[in-house]
mmCIF file of C-alpha atoms in Angstrom:
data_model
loop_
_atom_site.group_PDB
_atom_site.id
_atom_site.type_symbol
_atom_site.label_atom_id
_atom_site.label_comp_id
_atom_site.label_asym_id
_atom_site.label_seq_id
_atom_site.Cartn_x
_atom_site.Cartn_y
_atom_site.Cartn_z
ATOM 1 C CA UNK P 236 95.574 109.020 87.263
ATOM 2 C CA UNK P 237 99.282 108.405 87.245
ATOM 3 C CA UNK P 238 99.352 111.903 85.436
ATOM 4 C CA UNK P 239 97.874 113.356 88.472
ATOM 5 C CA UNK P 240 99.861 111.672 91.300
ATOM 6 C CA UNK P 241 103.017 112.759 89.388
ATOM 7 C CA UNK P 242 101.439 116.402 89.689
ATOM 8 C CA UNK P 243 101.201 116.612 85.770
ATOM 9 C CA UNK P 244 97.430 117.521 85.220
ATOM 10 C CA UNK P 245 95.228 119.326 87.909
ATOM 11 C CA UNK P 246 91.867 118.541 89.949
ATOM 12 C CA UNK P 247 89.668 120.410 87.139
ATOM 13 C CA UNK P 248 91.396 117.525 84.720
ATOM 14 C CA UNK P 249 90.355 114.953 85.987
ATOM 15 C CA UNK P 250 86.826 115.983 86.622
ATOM 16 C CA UNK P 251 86.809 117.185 83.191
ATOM 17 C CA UNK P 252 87.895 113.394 81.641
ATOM 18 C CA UNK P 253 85.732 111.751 83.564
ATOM 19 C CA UNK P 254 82.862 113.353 82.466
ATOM 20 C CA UNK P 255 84.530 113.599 79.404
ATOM 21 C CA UNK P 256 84.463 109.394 79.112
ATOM 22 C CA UNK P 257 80.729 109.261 80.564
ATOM 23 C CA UNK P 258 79.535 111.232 77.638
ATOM 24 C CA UNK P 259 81.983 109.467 75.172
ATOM 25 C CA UNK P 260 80.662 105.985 76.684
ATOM 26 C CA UNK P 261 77.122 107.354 76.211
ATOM 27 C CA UNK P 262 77.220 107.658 72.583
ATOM 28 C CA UNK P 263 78.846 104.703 71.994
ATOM 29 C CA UNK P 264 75.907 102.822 73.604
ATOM 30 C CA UNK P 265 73.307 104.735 71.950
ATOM 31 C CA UNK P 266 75.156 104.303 68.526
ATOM 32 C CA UNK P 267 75.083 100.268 69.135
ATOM 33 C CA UNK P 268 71.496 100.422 70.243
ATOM 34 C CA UNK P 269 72.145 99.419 73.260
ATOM 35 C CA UNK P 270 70.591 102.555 74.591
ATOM 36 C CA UNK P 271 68.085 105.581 73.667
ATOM 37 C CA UNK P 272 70.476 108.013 75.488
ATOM 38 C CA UNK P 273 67.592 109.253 77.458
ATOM 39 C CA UNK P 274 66.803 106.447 79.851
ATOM 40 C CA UNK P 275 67.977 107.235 83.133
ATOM 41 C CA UNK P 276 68.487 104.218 84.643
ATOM 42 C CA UNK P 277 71.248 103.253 81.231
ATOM 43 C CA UNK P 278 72.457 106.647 82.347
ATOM 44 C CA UNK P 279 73.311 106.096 85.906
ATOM 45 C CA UNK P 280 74.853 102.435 85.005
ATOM 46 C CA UNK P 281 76.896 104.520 82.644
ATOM 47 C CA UNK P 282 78.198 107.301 85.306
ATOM 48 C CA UNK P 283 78.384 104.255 87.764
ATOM 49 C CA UNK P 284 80.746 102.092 85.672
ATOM 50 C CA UNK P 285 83.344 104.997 84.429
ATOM 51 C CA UNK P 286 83.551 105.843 87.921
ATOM 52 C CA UNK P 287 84.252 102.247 88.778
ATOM 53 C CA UNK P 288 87.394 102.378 86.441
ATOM 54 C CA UNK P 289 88.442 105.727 87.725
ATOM 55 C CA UNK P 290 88.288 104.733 91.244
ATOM 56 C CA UNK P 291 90.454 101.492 90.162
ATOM 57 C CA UNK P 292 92.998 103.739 88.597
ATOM 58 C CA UNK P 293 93.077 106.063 91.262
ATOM 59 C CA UNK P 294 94.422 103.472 93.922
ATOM 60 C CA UNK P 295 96.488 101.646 91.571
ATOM 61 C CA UNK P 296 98.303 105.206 90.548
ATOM 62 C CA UNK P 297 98.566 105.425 94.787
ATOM 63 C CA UNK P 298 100.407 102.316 95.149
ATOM 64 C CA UNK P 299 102.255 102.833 92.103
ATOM 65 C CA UNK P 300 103.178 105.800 93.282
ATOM 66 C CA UNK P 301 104.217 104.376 96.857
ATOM 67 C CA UNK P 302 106.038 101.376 94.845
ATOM 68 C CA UNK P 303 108.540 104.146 93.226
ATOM 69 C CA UNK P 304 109.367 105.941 96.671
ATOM 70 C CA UNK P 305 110.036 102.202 97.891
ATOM 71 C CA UNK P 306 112.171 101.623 95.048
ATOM 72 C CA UNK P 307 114.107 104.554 95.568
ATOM 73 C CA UNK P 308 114.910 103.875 99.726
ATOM 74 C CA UNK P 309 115.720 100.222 98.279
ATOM 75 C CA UNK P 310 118.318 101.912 96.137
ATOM 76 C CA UNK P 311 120.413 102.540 99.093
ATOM 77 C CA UNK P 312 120.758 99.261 100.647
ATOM 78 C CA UNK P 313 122.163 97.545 97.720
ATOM 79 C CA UNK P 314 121.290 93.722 97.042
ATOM 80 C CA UNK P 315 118.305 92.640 95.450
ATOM 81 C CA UNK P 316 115.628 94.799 93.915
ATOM 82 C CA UNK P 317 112.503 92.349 94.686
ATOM 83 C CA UNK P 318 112.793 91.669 98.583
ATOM 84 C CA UNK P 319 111.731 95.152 100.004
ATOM 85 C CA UNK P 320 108.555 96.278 101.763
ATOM 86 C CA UNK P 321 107.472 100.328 101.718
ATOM 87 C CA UNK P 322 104.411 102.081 103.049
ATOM 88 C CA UNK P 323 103.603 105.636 103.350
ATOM 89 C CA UNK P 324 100.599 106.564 104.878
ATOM 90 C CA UNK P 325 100.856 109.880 102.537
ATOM 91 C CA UNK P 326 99.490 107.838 99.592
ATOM 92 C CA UNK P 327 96.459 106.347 101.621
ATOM 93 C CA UNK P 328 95.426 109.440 102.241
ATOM 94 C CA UNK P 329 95.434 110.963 98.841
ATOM 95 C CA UNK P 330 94.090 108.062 97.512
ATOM 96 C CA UNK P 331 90.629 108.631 99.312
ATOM 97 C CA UNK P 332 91.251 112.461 98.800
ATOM 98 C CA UNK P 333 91.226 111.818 95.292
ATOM 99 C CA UNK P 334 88.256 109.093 95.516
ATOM 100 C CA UNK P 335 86.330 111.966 96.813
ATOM 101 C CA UNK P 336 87.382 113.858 93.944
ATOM 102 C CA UNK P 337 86.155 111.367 91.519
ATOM 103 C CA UNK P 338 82.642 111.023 93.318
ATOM 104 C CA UNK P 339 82.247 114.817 93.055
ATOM 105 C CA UNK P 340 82.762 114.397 89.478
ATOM 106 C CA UNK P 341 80.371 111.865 88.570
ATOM 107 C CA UNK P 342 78.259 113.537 91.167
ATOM 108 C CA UNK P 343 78.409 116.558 88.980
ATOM 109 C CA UNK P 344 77.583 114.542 85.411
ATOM 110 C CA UNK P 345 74.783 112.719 87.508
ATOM 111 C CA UNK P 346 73.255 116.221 88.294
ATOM 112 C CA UNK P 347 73.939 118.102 84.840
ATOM 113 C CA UNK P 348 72.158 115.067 83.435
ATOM 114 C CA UNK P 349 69.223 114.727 85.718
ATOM 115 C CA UNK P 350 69.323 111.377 86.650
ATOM 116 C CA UNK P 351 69.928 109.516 90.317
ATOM 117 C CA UNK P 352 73.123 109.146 92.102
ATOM 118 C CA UNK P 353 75.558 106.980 91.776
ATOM 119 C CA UNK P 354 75.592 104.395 94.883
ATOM 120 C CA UNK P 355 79.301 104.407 95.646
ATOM 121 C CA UNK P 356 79.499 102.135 98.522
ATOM 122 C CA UNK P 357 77.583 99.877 96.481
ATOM 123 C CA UNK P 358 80.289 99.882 94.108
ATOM 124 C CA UNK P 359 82.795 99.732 96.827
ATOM 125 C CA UNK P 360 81.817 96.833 98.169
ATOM 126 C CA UNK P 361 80.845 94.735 94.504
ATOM 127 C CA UNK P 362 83.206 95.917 92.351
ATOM 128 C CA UNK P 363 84.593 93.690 89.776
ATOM 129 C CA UNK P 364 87.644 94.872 89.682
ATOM 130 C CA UNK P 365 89.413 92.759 92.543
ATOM 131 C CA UNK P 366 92.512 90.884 91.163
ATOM 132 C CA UNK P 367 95.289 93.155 92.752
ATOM 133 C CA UNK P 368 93.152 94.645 95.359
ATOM 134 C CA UNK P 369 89.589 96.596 95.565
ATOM 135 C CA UNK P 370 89.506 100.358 94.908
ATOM 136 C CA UNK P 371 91.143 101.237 98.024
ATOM 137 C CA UNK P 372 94.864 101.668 98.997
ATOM 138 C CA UNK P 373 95.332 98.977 101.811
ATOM 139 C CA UNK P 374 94.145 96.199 99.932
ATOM 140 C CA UNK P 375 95.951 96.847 96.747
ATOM 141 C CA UNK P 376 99.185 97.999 98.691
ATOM 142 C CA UNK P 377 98.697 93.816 100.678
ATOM 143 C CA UNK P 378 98.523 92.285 97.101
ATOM 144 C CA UNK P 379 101.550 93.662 95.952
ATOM 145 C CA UNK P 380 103.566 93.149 99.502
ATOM 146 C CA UNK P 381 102.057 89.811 100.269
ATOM 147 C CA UNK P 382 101.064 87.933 97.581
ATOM 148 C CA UNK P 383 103.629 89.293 94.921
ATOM 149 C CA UNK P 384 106.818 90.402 97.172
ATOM 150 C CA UNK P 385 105.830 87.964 100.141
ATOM 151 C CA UNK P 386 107.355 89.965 102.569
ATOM 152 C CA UNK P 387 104.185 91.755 104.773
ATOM 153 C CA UNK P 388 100.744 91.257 105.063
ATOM 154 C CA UNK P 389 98.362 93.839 106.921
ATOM 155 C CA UNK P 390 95.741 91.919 108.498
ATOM 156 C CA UNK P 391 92.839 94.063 108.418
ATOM 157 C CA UNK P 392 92.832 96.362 105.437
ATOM 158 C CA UNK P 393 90.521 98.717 106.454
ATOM 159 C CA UNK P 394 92.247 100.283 109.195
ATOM 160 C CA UNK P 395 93.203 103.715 108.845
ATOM 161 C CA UNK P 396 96.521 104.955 109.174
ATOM 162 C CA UNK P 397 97.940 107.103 111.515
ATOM 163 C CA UNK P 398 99.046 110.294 109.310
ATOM 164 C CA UNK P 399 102.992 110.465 108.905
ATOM 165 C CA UNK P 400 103.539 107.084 109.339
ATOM 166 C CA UNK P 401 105.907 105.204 106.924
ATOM 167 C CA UNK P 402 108.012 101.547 106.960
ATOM 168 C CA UNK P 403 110.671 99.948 104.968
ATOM 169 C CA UNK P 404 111.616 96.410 105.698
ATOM 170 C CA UNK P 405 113.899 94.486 103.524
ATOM 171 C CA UNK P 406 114.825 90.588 103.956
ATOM 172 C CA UNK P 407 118.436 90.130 102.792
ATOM 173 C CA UNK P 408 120.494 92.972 104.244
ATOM 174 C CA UNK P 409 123.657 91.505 104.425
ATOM 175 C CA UNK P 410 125.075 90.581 106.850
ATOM 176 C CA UNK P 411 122.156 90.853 109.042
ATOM 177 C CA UNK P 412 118.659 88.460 108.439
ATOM 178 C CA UNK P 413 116.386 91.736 107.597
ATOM 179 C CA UNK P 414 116.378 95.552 108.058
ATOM 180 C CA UNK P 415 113.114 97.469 109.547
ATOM 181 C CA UNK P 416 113.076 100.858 109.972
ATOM 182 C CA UNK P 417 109.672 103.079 111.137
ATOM 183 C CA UNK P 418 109.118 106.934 111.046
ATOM 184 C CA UNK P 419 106.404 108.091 112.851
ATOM 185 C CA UNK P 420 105.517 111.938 112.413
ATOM 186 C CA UNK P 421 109.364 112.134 111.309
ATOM 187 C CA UNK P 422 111.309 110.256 114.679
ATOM 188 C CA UNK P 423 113.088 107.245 112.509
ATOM 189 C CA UNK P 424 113.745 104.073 114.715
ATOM 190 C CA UNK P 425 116.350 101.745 112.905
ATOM 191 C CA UNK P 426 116.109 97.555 113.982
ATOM 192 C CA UNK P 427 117.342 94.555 112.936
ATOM 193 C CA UNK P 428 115.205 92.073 112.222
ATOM 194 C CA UNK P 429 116.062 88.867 113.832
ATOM 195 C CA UNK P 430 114.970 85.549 111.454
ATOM 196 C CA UNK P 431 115.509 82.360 112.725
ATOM 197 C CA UNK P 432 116.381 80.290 109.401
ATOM 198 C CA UNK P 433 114.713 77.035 109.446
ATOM 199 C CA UNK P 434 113.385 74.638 107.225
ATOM 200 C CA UNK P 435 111.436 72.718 109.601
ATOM 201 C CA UNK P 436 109.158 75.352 111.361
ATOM 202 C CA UNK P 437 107.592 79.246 111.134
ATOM 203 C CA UNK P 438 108.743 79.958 114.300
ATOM 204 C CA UNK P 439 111.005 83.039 113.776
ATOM 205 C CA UNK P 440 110.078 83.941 110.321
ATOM 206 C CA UNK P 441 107.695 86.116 111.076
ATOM 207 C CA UNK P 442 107.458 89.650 113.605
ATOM 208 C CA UNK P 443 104.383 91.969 113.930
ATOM 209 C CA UNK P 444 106.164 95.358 113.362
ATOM 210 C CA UNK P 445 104.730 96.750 116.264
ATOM 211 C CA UNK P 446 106.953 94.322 118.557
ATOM 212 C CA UNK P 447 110.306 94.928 117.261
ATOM 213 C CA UNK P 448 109.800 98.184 118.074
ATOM 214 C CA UNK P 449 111.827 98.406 121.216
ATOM 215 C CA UNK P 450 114.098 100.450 123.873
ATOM 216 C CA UNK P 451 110.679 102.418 124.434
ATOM 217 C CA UNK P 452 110.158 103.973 121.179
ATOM 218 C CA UNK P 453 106.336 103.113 121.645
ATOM 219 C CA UNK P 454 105.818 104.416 124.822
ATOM 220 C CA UNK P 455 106.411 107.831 123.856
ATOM 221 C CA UNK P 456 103.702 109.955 123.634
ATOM 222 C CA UNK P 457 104.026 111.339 120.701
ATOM 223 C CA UNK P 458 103.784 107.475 119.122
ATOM 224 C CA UNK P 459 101.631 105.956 121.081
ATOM 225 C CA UNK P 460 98.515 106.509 118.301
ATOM 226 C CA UNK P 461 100.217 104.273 115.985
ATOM 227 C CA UNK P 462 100.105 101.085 118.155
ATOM 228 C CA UNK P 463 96.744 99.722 117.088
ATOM 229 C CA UNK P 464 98.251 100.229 113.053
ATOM 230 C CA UNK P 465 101.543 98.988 113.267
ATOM 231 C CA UNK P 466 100.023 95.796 115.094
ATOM 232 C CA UNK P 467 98.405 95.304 112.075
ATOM 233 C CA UNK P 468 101.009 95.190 110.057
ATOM 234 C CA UNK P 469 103.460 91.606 109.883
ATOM 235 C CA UNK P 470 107.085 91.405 108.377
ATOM 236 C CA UNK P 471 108.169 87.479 107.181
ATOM 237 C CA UNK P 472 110.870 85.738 104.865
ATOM 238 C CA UNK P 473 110.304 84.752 100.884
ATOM 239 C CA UNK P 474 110.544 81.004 102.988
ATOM 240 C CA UNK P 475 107.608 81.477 105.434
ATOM 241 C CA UNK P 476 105.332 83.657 103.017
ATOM 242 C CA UNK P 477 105.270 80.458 100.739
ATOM 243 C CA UNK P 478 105.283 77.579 103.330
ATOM 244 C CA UNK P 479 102.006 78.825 105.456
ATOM 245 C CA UNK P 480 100.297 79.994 101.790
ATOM 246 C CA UNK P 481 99.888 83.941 103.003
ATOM 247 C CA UNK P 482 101.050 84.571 99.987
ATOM 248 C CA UNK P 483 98.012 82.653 97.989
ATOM 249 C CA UNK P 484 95.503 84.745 100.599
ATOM 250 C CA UNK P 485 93.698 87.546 99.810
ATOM 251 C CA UNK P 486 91.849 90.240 101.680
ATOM 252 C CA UNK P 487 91.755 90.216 105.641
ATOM 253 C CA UNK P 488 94.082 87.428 107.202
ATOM 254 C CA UNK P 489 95.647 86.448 110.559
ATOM 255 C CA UNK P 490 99.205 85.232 109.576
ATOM 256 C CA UNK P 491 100.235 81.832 111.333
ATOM 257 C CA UNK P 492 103.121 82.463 113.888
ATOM 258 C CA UNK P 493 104.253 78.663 114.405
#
């Protein structure tokens, strides 16, 4: 999958591994007796669970890949290398592009083997594989920004993005407290980010990034669909992320302003 984000291998090569590992996973049950090969309901449980990994991989490649185009905007403020925030909406969209892609491929194996389909939001909602995030975008993109970086959480994670939409926040941009900026469909607004330092409260640690957005850069028309996201979506200090424990939360959260 990171293959294919990098633009190394094509749609038809990924279609042809996974089916690829569903047959390879079939005979390796059948050779441990686990299976007769022929019993459809081992079959689907087979399809189902390769496509489980594949849909894993697919959104950690998409965050991965969003992770490098972070690092490289980092690059240019200097400073540390571990207190910077990026999303691009780009990668939340090819992420369930390419989840589609993977359910027409196990569709495919599912059909060439005459058995019943795969329940995918079955999967979706139970799968196991939930340590950094589920087998979407959002929710792995908050586990690496909030509970490794600790510096943004998105409240609910399964709000869509506006298309074209992309943020970079980073805490220590000396000499100011923290540096935001926002494009939306390519118009860049460029704020500082004003933390109030204290060791005794959360008050000022902590802005939505839809309400440092000033000097009307909302209220044009153009921007006005990205309002409901971008209120989703919380910038804080190392400090506060640890103090209030949003950094020990997983999954949909309010952040505590005070």
């Amino acid at each position: 999958m990171t293959d294919f984000y990098a633009g190394k291998i094509s749609e038809s090569d990924v279609k042809d591994y996974l089916e690829e590992c569903c047959v390879s996973m079939r005979i390796y049950r059948t050779q441990q007796c686990q299976t007769s090969g022929y019993n459809a309901t081992d079959n689907q449980q087979i399809v189902s669970e390769v496509y489980e990994v594949f849909a894993k991989m697919n959104a950690r490649a998409a965050r991965n890949a969003n992770y490098e185009e972070g690092l490289a905007e980092n690059q240019a403020y200097g400073g540390r290398s571990d207190d910077w925030v990026y999303y691009n909406s780009d990668y939340y969209y090819q992420c369930e592009e390419t989840k589609g892609l993977l359910r027409q491929a196990a569709g495919y194996v599912t059909d060439k083997w005459e058995i019943p389909a795969v329940d995918y939001e079955q999967i979706e909602q139970n799968t196991i594989f939930t340590l950094d995030g589920k087998l979407d975008f959002n929710s792995c993109w908050n586990w690496e920004y909030r509970n490794q970086v600790g510096g943004s959480s998105m409240e609910d994670e399964s709000v869509a993005p506006p298309e074209t939409c992309k943020f970079f926040f980073k805490e220590n941009s000396f000499p100011k407290d923290g540096t935001l900026w926002v494009s939306l469909n390519g118009d860049r607004k460029d704020v500082d980010v004003p933390f109030y330092i204290s060791h005794t409260s959360l008050e000022g640690q902590i802005y939505r990034v839809q309400d440092l957005l000033e000097d009307g850069f909302m209220e044009q028309e153009d921007h006005k669909k990205y309002s409901g996201f971008l209120s989703e979506l919380t910038v804080f200090t190392t400090w506060y992320a640890h103090e209030s424990g949003l950094i020990d939360r997983f999954g949909n959260q309010v952040p505590r302003f005070a």
